[in-house]
């Protein structure tokens, strides 16, 4: 993201959004990098700092964007690698993101409880029956696969 923002900033390029009618899967995406580590979030925050410094967008839009990325981080934090470096940097990112998104700590606690309950269900060998039950009870929300 940061490279792309700098390329648009310093190059003579323009971005034109074009609607796609299908989902394209790529092996190496920003999402897969973010799930593996914290560095993608640092890049996005650096990009927003550039936007703020250059005055490319208003404060309200930046606040909203940072809050959205905070929730993206919170949704991925428990799927990241479990190393001291990642843990230390996730604590740092929590400090940054909690300034932009209220209720972040309670969201993380709820996510940890849900993730733990899922691990227990999986360890007990009940994942498939629970998925099928959820799909029957909530057909528009859960899918049996």
PDB file of C-alpha atoms in Angstrom:
ATOM      1  CA  UNK A   1       0.000   0.000   0.000  1.00  0.00           C
ATOM      2  CA  UNK A   2       2.735   2.421   0.933  1.00  0.00           C
ATOM      3  CA  UNK A   3       4.625   1.748  -2.298  1.00  0.00           C
ATOM      4  CA  UNK A   4       1.436   2.267  -4.294  1.00  0.00           C
ATOM      5  CA  UNK A   5       0.665   5.544  -2.477  1.00  0.00           C
ATOM      6  CA  UNK A   6       4.192   6.834  -3.078  1.00  0.00           C
ATOM      7  CA  UNK A   7       4.024   5.789  -6.726  1.00  0.00           C
ATOM      8  CA  UNK A   8       0.829   7.795  -7.171  1.00  0.00           C
ATOM      9  CA  UNK A   9       2.341  10.689  -5.220  1.00  0.00           C
ATOM     10  CA  UNK A  10       5.593  10.990  -7.189  1.00  0.00           C
ATOM     11  CA  UNK A  11       4.742   9.462 -10.545  1.00  0.00           C
ATOM     12  CA  UNK A  12       2.544  10.743 -13.294  1.00  0.00           C
ATOM     13  CA  UNK A  13      -0.092   8.086 -12.736  1.00  0.00           C
ATOM     14  CA  UNK A  14      -3.800   8.199 -12.123  1.00  0.00           C
ATOM     15  CA  UNK A  15      -6.059   5.625 -10.542  1.00  0.00           C
ATOM     16  CA  UNK A  16      -9.360   4.769 -12.216  1.00  0.00           C
ATOM     17  CA  UNK A  17     -11.540   2.302 -10.337  1.00  0.00           C
ATOM     18  CA  UNK A  18     -13.138  -0.299 -12.563  1.00  0.00           C
ATOM     19  CA  UNK A  19     -15.907  -2.540 -11.300  1.00  0.00           C
ATOM     20  CA  UNK A  20     -15.242  -6.264 -11.544  1.00  0.00           C
ATOM     21  CA  UNK A  21     -17.982  -8.840 -11.765  1.00  0.00           C
ATOM     22  CA  UNK A  22     -16.039 -11.703 -10.241  1.00  0.00           C
ATOM     23  CA  UNK A  23     -13.822 -12.436  -7.264  1.00  0.00           C
ATOM     24  CA  UNK A  24     -10.186 -12.907  -8.132  1.00  0.00           C
ATOM     25  CA  UNK A  25      -7.971 -14.943  -5.788  1.00  0.00           C
ATOM     26  CA  UNK A  26      -4.270 -14.223  -5.554  1.00  0.00           C
ATOM     27  CA  UNK A  27      -1.685 -16.109  -3.524  1.00  0.00           C
ATOM     28  CA  UNK A  28       0.175 -13.046  -2.232  1.00  0.00           C
ATOM     29  CA  UNK A  29      -2.284 -10.354  -1.216  1.00  0.00           C
ATOM     30  CA  UNK A  30      -2.264  -7.593   1.359  1.00  0.00           C
ATOM     31  CA  UNK A  31      -4.773  -9.641   3.326  1.00  0.00           C
ATOM     32  CA  UNK A  32      -2.554 -12.744   3.401  1.00  0.00           C
ATOM     33  CA  UNK A  33       0.417 -10.606   4.494  1.00  0.00           C
ATOM     34  CA  UNK A  34      -1.654  -8.972   7.219  1.00  0.00           C
ATOM     35  CA  UNK A  35      -2.843 -12.300   8.544  1.00  0.00           C
ATOM     36  CA  UNK A  36       0.752 -13.489   8.769  1.00  0.00           C
ATOM     37  CA  UNK A  37       2.212 -10.387  10.428  1.00  0.00           C
ATOM     38  CA  UNK A  38       1.735  -6.806  11.567  1.00  0.00           C
ATOM     39  CA  UNK A  39       3.865  -5.080   8.896  1.00  0.00           C
ATOM     40  CA  UNK A  40       1.013  -4.439   6.455  1.00  0.00           C
ATOM     41  CA  UNK A  41      -0.701  -2.346   9.123  1.00  0.00           C
ATOM     42  CA  UNK A  42       2.434  -0.256   9.638  1.00  0.00           C
ATOM     43  CA  UNK A  43       2.499   0.402   5.887  1.00  0.00           C
ATOM     44  CA  UNK A  44      -1.135   1.505   5.861  1.00  0.00           C
ATOM     45  CA  UNK A  45      -0.596   3.785   8.868  1.00  0.00           C
ATOM     46  CA  UNK A  46       2.455   5.299   7.161  1.00  0.00           C
ATOM     47  CA  UNK A  47       0.354   5.898   4.063  1.00  0.00           C
ATOM     48  CA  UNK A  48      -2.311   7.686   6.120  1.00  0.00           C
ATOM     49  CA  UNK A  49       0.403   9.815   7.741  1.00  0.00           C
ATOM     50  CA  UNK A  50       1.484  10.921   4.266  1.00  0.00           C
ATOM     51  CA  UNK A  51      -2.124  11.740   3.362  1.00  0.00           C
ATOM     52  CA  UNK A  52      -2.438  13.787   6.545  1.00  0.00           C
ATOM     53  CA  UNK A  53       0.873  15.610   6.088  1.00  0.00           C
ATOM     54  CA  UNK A  54       0.161  16.449   2.451  1.00  0.00           C
ATOM     55  CA  UNK A  55      -3.420  17.493   3.193  1.00  0.00           C
ATOM     56  CA  UNK A  56      -4.844  15.056   0.649  1.00  0.00           C
ATOM     57  CA  UNK A  57      -7.942  14.310   2.693  1.00  0.00           C
ATOM     58  CA  UNK A  58      -9.869  15.731   5.609  1.00  0.00           C
ATOM     59  CA  UNK A  59      -9.397  14.679   9.225  1.00  0.00           C
ATOM     60  CA  UNK A  60     -12.807  13.002   9.461  1.00  0.00           C
ATOM     61  CA  UNK A  61     -12.072  10.705   6.513  1.00  0.00           C
ATOM     62  CA  UNK A  62      -8.648   9.790   7.932  1.00  0.00           C
ATOM     63  CA  UNK A  63     -10.183   9.067  11.343  1.00  0.00           C
ATOM     64  CA  UNK A  64     -12.750   6.791   9.713  1.00  0.00           C
ATOM     65  CA  UNK A  65     -10.084   5.026   7.627  1.00  0.00           C
ATOM     66  CA  UNK A  66      -7.852   4.461  10.650  1.00  0.00           C
ATOM     67  CA  UNK A  67     -10.799   3.104  12.647  1.00  0.00           C
ATOM     68  CA  UNK A  68     -11.622   0.716   9.811  1.00  0.00           C
ATOM     69  CA  UNK A  69      -8.021  -0.541   9.656  1.00  0.00           C
ATOM     70  CA  UNK A  70      -8.084  -0.946  13.447  1.00  0.00           C
ATOM     71  CA  UNK A  71     -10.959  -3.387  13.096  1.00  0.00           C
ATOM     72  CA  UNK A  72      -9.200  -5.161  10.234  1.00  0.00           C
ATOM     73  CA  UNK A  73      -6.158  -5.562  12.510  1.00  0.00           C
ATOM     74  CA  UNK A  74      -8.338  -6.743  15.410  1.00  0.00           C
ATOM     75  CA  UNK A  75      -9.962  -9.339  13.170  1.00  0.00           C
ATOM     76  CA  UNK A  76      -6.572 -10.731  12.162  1.00  0.00           C
ATOM     77  CA  UNK A  77      -4.532 -10.375  15.338  1.00  0.00           C
ATOM     78  CA  UNK A  78      -5.275 -13.864  16.690  1.00  0.00           C
ATOM     79  CA  UNK A  79      -4.377 -15.481  13.360  1.00  0.00           C
ATOM     80  CA  UNK A  80      -0.901 -13.962  13.192  1.00  0.00           C
ATOM     81  CA  UNK A  81       2.319 -15.809  13.908  1.00  0.00           C
ATOM     82  CA  UNK A  82       2.992 -16.277  17.606  1.00  0.00           C
ATOM     83  CA  UNK A  83       6.465 -14.798  18.084  1.00  0.00           C
ATOM     84  CA  UNK A  84       7.795 -12.241  20.565  1.00  0.00           C
ATOM     85  CA  UNK A  85       8.388  -9.750  17.764  1.00  0.00           C
ATOM     86  CA  UNK A  86       4.820 -10.028  16.501  1.00  0.00           C
ATOM     87  CA  UNK A  87       3.433  -9.865  20.056  1.00  0.00           C
ATOM     88  CA  UNK A  88       5.490  -6.770  20.901  1.00  0.00           C
ATOM     89  CA  UNK A  89       4.414  -5.008  17.732  1.00  0.00           C
ATOM     90  CA  UNK A  90       0.772  -5.990  18.165  1.00  0.00           C
ATOM     91  CA  UNK A  91       0.846  -4.409  21.630  1.00  0.00           C
ATOM     92  CA  UNK A  92       2.267  -1.270  19.992  1.00  0.00           C
ATOM     93  CA  UNK A  93      -0.398  -1.356  17.278  1.00  0.00           C
ATOM     94  CA  UNK A  94      -3.103  -1.789  19.904  1.00  0.00           C
ATOM     95  CA  UNK A  95      -1.884   1.462  21.480  1.00  0.00           C
ATOM     96  CA  UNK A  96      -2.082   3.197  18.109  1.00  0.00           C
ATOM     97  CA  UNK A  97      -5.411   1.753  17.012  1.00  0.00           C
ATOM     98  CA  UNK A  98      -7.167   2.224  20.357  1.00  0.00           C
ATOM     99  CA  UNK A  99      -6.848   5.993  19.795  1.00  0.00           C
ATOM    100  CA  UNK A 100      -8.912   5.662  16.627  1.00  0.00           C
ATOM    101  CA  UNK A 101     -11.433   2.975  17.554  1.00  0.00           C
ATOM    102  CA  UNK A 102     -13.310   2.974  20.845  1.00  0.00           C
ATOM    103  CA  UNK A 103     -14.207  -0.406  22.299  1.00  0.00           C
ATOM    104  CA  UNK A 104     -11.224  -2.116  20.692  1.00  0.00           C
ATOM    105  CA  UNK A 105     -10.198  -3.922  23.884  1.00  0.00           C
ATOM    106  CA  UNK A 106     -13.683  -5.369  24.440  1.00  0.00           C
ATOM    107  CA  UNK A 107     -13.783  -6.484  20.800  1.00  0.00           C
ATOM    108  CA  UNK A 108     -10.433  -8.270  21.245  1.00  0.00           C
ATOM    109  CA  UNK A 109     -11.638  -9.984  24.434  1.00  0.00           C
ATOM    110  CA  UNK A 110     -14.814 -11.185  22.681  1.00  0.00           C
ATOM    111  CA  UNK A 111     -12.775 -12.384  19.707  1.00  0.00           C
ATOM    112  CA  UNK A 112     -10.405 -14.293  21.992  1.00  0.00           C
ATOM    113  CA  UNK A 113     -13.339 -16.004  23.709  1.00  0.00           C
ATOM    114  CA  UNK A 114     -14.941 -16.944  20.392  1.00  0.00           C
ATOM    115  CA  UNK A 115     -11.628 -18.182  18.983  1.00  0.00           C
ATOM    116  CA  UNK A 116     -11.015 -20.240  22.153  1.00  0.00           C
ATOM    117  CA  UNK A 117     -14.503 -21.747  22.027  1.00  0.00           C
ATOM    118  CA  UNK A 118     -13.926 -22.634  18.377  1.00  0.00           C
ATOM    119  CA  UNK A 119     -10.652 -24.331  19.256  1.00  0.00           C
ATOM    120  CA  UNK A 120     -12.389 -26.400  21.944  1.00  0.00           C
ATOM    121  CA  UNK A 121     -15.153 -27.428  19.527  1.00  0.00           C
ATOM    122  CA  UNK A 122     -12.535 -28.373  16.934  1.00  0.00           C
ATOM    123  CA  UNK A 123     -10.441 -30.325  19.470  1.00  0.00           C
ATOM    124  CA  UNK A 124     -13.531 -32.286  20.523  1.00  0.00           C
ATOM    125  CA  UNK A 125     -14.189 -33.240  16.899  1.00  0.00           C
ATOM    126  CA  UNK A 126     -17.473 -31.344  16.795  1.00  0.00           C
ATOM    127  CA  UNK A 127     -16.609 -28.796  14.120  1.00  0.00           C
ATOM    128  CA  UNK A 128     -18.539 -30.439  11.265  1.00  0.00           C
ATOM    129  CA  UNK A 129     -21.746 -31.149  13.246  1.00  0.00           C
ATOM    130  CA  UNK A 130     -21.737 -27.608  14.679  1.00  0.00           C
ATOM    131  CA  UNK A 131     -21.255 -26.104  11.207  1.00  0.00           C
ATOM    132  CA  UNK A 132     -24.162 -28.155   9.842  1.00  0.00           C
ATOM    133  CA  UNK A 133     -26.381 -27.142  12.756  1.00  0.00           C
ATOM    134  CA  UNK A 134     -25.485 -23.470  12.337  1.00  0.00           C
ATOM    135  CA  UNK A 135     -26.228 -23.683   8.611  1.00  0.00           C
ATOM    136  CA  UNK A 136     -29.673 -25.150   9.341  1.00  0.00           C
ATOM    137  CA  UNK A 137     -30.481 -22.623  12.069  1.00  0.00           C
ATOM    138  CA  UNK A 138     -29.115 -19.602  10.197  1.00  0.00           C
ATOM    139  CA  UNK A 139     -29.197 -20.505   6.491  1.00  0.00           C
ATOM    140  CA  UNK A 140     -28.403 -17.013   5.204  1.00  0.00           C
ATOM    141  CA  UNK A 141     -25.503 -16.511   7.602  1.00  0.00           C
ATOM    142  CA  UNK A 142     -23.619 -19.802   7.928  1.00  0.00           C
ATOM    143  CA  UNK A 143     -22.702 -22.203   5.169  1.00  0.00           C
ATOM    144  CA  UNK A 144     -22.130 -25.923   5.821  1.00  0.00           C
ATOM    145  CA  UNK A 145     -18.739 -26.043   4.098  1.00  0.00           C
TER     146      UNK A 145
END
